[in-house]
Coordinates of N, CA and C in Angstrom, one line a residue:
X1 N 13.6 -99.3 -40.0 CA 12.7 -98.7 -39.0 C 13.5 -97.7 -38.2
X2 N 12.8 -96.5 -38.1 CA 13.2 -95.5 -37.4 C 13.5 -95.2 -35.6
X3 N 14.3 -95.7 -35.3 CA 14.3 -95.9 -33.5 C 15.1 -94.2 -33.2
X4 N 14.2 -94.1 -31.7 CA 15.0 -92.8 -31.4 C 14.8 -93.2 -29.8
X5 N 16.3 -92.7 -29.5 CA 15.9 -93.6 -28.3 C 16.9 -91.5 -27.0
X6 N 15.7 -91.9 -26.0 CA 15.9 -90.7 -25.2 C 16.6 -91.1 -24.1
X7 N 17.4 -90.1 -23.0 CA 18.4 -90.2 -22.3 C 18.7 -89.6 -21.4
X8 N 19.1 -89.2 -20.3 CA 19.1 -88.2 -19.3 C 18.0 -87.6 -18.6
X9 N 17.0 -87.9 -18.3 CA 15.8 -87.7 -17.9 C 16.1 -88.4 -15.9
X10 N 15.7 -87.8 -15.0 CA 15.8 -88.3 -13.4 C 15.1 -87.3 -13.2
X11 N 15.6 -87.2 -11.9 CA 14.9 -86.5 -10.8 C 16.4 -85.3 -10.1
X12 N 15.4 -84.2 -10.4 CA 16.3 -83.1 -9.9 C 16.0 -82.0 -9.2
X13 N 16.3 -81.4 -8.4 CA 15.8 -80.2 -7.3 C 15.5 -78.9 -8.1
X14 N 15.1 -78.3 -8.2 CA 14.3 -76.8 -8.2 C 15.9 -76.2 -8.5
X15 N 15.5 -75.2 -10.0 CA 17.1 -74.9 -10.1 C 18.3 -75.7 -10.5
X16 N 18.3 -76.8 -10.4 CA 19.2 -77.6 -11.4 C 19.0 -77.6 -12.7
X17 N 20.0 -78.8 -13.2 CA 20.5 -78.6 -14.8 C 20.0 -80.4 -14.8
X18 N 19.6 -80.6 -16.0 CA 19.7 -82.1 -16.4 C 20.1 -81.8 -18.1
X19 N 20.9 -82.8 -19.0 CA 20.4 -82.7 -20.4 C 20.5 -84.1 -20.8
X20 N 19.3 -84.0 -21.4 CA 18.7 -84.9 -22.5 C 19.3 -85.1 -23.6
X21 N 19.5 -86.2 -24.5 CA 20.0 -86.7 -25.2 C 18.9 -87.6 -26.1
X22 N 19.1 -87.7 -27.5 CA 18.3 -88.5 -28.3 C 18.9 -89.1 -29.3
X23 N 19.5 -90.2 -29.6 CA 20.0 -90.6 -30.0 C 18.9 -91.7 -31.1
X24 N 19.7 -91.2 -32.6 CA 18.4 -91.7 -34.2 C 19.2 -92.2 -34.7
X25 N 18.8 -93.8 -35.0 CA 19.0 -94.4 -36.0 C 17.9 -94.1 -37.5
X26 N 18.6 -92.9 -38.3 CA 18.1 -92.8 -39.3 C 19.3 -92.2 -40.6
X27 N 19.3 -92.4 -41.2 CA 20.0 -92.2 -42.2 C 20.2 -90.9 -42.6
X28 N 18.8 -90.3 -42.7 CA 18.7 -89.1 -42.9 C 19.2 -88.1 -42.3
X29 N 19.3 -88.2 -40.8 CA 19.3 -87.8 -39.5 C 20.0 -86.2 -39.9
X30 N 20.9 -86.1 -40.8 CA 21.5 -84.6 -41.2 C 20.9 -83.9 -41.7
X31 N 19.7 -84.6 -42.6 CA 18.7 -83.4 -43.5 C 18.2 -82.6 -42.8
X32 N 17.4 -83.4 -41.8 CA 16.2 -83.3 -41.2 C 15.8 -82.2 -40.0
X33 N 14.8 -81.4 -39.7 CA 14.7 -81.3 -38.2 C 14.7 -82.0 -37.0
X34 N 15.0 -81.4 -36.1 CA 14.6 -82.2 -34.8 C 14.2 -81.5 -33.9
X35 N 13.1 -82.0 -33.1 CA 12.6 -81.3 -31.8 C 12.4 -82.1 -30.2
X36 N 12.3 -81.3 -29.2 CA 11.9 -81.9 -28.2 C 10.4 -81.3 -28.0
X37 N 9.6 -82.7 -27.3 CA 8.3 -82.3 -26.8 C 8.3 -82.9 -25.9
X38 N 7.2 -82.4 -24.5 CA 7.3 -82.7 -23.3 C 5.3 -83.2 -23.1
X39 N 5.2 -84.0 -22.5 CA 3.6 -84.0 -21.8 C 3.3 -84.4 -20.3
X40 N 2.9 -83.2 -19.6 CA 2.9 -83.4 -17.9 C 1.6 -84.1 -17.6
X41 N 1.4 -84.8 -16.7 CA 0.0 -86.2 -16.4 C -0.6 -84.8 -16.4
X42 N -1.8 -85.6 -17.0 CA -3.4 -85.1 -17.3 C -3.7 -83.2 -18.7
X43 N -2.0 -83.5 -18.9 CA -1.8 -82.1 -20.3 C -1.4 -82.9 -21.4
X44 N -1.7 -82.2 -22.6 CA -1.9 -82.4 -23.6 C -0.4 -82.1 -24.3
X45 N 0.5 -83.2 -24.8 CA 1.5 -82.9 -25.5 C 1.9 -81.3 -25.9
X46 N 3.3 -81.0 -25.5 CA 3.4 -79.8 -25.8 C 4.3 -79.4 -26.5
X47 N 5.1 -78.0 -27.3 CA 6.4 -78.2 -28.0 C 7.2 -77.8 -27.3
X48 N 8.6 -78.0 -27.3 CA 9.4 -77.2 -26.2 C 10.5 -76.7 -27.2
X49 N 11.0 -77.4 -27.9 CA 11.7 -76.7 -28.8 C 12.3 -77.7 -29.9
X50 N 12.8 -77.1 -31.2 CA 13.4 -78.0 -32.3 C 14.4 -77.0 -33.0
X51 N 14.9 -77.9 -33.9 CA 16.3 -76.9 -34.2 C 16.1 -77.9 -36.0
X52 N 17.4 -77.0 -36.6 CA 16.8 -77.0 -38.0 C 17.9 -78.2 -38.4
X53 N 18.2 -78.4 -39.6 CA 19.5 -79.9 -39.7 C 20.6 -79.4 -39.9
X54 N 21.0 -78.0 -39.7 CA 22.3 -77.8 -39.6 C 22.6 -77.1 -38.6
X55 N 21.5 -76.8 -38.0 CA 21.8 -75.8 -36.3 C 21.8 -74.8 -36.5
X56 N 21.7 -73.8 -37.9 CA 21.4 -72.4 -38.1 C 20.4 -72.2 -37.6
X57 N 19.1 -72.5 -37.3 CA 18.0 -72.0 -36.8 C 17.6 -73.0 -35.3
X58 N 16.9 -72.1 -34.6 CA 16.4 -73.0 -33.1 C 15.3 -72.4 -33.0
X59 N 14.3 -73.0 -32.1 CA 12.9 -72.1 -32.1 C 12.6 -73.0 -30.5
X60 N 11.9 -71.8 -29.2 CA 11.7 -72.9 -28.4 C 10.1 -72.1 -28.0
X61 N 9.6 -72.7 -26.8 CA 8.3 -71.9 -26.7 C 9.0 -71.3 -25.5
X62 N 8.0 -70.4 -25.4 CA 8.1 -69.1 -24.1 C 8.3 -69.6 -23.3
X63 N 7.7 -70.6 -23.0 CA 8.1 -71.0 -21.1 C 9.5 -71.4 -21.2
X64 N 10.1 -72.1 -22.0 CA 11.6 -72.5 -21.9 C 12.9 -71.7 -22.1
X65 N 12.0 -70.4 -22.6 CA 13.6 -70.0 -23.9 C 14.2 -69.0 -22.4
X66 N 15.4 -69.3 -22.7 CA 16.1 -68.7 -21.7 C 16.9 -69.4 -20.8
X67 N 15.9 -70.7 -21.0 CA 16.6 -71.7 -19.6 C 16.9 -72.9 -20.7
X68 N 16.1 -73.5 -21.7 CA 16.5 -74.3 -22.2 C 17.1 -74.2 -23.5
X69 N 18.1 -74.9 -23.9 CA 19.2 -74.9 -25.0 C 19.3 -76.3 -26.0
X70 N 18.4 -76.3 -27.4 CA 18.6 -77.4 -28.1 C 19.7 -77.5 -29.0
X71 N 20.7 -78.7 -29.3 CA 21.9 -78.5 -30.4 C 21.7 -80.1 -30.6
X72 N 22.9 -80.0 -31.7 CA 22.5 -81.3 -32.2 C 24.0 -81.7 -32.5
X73 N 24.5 -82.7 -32.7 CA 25.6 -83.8 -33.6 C 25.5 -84.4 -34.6
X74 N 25.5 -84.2 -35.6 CA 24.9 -84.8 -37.2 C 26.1 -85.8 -37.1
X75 N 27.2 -86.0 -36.8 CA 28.3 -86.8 -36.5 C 28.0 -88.2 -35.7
X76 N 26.9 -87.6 -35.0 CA 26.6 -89.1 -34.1 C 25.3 -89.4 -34.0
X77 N 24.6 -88.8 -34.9 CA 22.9 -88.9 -35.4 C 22.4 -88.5 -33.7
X78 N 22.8 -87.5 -33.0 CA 22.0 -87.4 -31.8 C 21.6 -85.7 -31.5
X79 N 20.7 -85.7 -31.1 CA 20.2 -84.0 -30.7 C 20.3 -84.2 -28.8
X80 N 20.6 -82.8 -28.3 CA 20.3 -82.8 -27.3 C 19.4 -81.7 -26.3
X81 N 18.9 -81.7 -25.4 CA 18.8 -80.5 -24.8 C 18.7 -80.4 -23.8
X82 N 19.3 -79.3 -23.2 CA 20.5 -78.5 -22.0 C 19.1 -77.9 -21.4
X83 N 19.0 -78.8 -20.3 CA 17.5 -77.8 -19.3 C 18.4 -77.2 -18.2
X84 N 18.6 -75.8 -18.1 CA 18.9 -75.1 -17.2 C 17.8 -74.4 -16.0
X85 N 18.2 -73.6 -14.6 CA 17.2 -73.4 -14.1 C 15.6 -74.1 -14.0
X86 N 16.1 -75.0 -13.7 CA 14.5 -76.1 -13.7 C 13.8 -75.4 -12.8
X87 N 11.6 -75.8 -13.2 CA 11.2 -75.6 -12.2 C 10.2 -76.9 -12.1
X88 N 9.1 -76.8 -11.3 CA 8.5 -77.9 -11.4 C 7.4 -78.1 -12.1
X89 N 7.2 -77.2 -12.7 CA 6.2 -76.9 -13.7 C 7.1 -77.7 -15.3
X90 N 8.2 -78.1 -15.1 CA 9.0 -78.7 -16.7 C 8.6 -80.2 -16.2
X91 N 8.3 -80.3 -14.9 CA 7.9 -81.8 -14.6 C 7.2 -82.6 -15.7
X92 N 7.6 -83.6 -16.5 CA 7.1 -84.5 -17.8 C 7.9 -85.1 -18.6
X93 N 7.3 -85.9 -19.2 CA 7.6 -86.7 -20.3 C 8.1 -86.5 -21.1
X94 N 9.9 -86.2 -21.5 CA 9.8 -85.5 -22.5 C 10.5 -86.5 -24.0
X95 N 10.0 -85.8 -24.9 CA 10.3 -86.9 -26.2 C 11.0 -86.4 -27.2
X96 N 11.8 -86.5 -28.0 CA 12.3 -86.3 -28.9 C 11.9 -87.0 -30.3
X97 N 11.4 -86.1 -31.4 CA 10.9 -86.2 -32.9 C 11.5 -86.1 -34.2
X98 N 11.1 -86.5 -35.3 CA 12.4 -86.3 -36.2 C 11.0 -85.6 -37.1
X99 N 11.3 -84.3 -37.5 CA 10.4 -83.4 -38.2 C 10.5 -84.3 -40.0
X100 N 9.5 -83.9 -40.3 CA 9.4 -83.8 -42.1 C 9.8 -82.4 -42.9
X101 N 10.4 -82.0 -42.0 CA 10.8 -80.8 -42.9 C 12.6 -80.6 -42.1
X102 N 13.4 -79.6 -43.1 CA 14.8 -79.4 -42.3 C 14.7 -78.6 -41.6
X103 N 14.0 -77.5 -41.4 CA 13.9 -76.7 -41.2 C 12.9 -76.8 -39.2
X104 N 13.1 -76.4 -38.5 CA 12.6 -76.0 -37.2 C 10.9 -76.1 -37.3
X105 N 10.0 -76.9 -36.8 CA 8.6 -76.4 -36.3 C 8.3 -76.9 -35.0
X106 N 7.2 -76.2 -34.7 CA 6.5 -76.2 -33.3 C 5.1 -77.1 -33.1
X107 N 4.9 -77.3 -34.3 CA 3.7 -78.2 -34.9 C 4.0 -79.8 -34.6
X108 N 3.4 -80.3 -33.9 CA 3.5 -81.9 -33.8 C 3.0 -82.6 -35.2
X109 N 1.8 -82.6 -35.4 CA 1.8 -82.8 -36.8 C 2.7 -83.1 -37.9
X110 N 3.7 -82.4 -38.0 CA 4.9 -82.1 -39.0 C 6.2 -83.1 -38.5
X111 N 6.1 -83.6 -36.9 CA 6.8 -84.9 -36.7 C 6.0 -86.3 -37.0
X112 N 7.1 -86.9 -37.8 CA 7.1 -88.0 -38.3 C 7.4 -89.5 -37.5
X113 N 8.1 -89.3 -36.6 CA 8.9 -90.5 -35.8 C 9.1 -90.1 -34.0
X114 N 8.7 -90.6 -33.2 CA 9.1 -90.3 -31.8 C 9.7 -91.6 -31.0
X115 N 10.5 -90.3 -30.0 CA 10.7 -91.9 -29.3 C 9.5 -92.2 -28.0
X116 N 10.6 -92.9 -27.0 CA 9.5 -93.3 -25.9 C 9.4 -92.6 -24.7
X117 N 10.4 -91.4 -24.7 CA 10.1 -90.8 -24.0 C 11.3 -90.9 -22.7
X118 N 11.5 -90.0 -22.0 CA 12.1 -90.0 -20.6 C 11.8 -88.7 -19.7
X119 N 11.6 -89.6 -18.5 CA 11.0 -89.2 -17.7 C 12.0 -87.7 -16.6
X120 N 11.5 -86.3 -16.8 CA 12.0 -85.5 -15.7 C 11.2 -84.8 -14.7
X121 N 11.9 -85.4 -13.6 CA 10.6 -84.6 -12.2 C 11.9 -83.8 -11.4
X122 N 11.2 -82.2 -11.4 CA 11.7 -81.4 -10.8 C 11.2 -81.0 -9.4
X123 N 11.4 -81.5 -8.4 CA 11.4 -81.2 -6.7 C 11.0 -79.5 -6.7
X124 N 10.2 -79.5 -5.7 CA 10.4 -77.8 -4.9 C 10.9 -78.0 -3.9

């Protein structure tokens, strides 16, 4: 059974840094893609970014790129991502997925495994 378990998620002021960590027990964990997704109370799961299984490719959506940074460790089966410049609009749930493909998507669909999630609230 596929566990993914998320990490680094608190409470941070407007303009800070937090990073997230996700740590897979999967075997595969080198092939595969990986992404982060985020869902703020009363919105509809969103993508925020995913990276390919060897880190040659990253893809994030518009609201993040610039401030957020996804990489991974195939060494320690863990992906991470580096939220810089927070606002309070990143305020949510965010989850980490293990794609069906090696390659980077934006498509939830195309994730196969999630975890449970951890929690970031950014202050004004």
């Amino acid at each position: 059974q596929v566990q993914l378990i998320e990490s680094g998620g608190g409470l941070v002021q407007a303009g800070g840094s937090l990073r997230l960590s996700c740590a897979a027990s999967l075997r595969t964990f080198s092939s595969v893609g990986m992404g982060w997704f985020r869902q703020a109370p009363g919105k509809e799961r969103e993508f925020v970014a995913a990276i390919s299984w060897n880190s040659g490719s990253t893809i994030y959506a518009d609201v993040v790129k610039g401030r957020f940074t996804i990489s991974r460790d195939n060494a320690k089966n863990t992906v991470y991502l580096q939220m810089n410049s927070l606002k309070p609009d990143d305020t949510a749930v965010y989850y980490c997925a293990v794609c069906g493909l090696s390659y980077p998507s934006p498509n939830s669909y195309q994730y196969h495994h999630w975890g449970q999630g951890t929690q970031v609230t950014v202050s004004s």
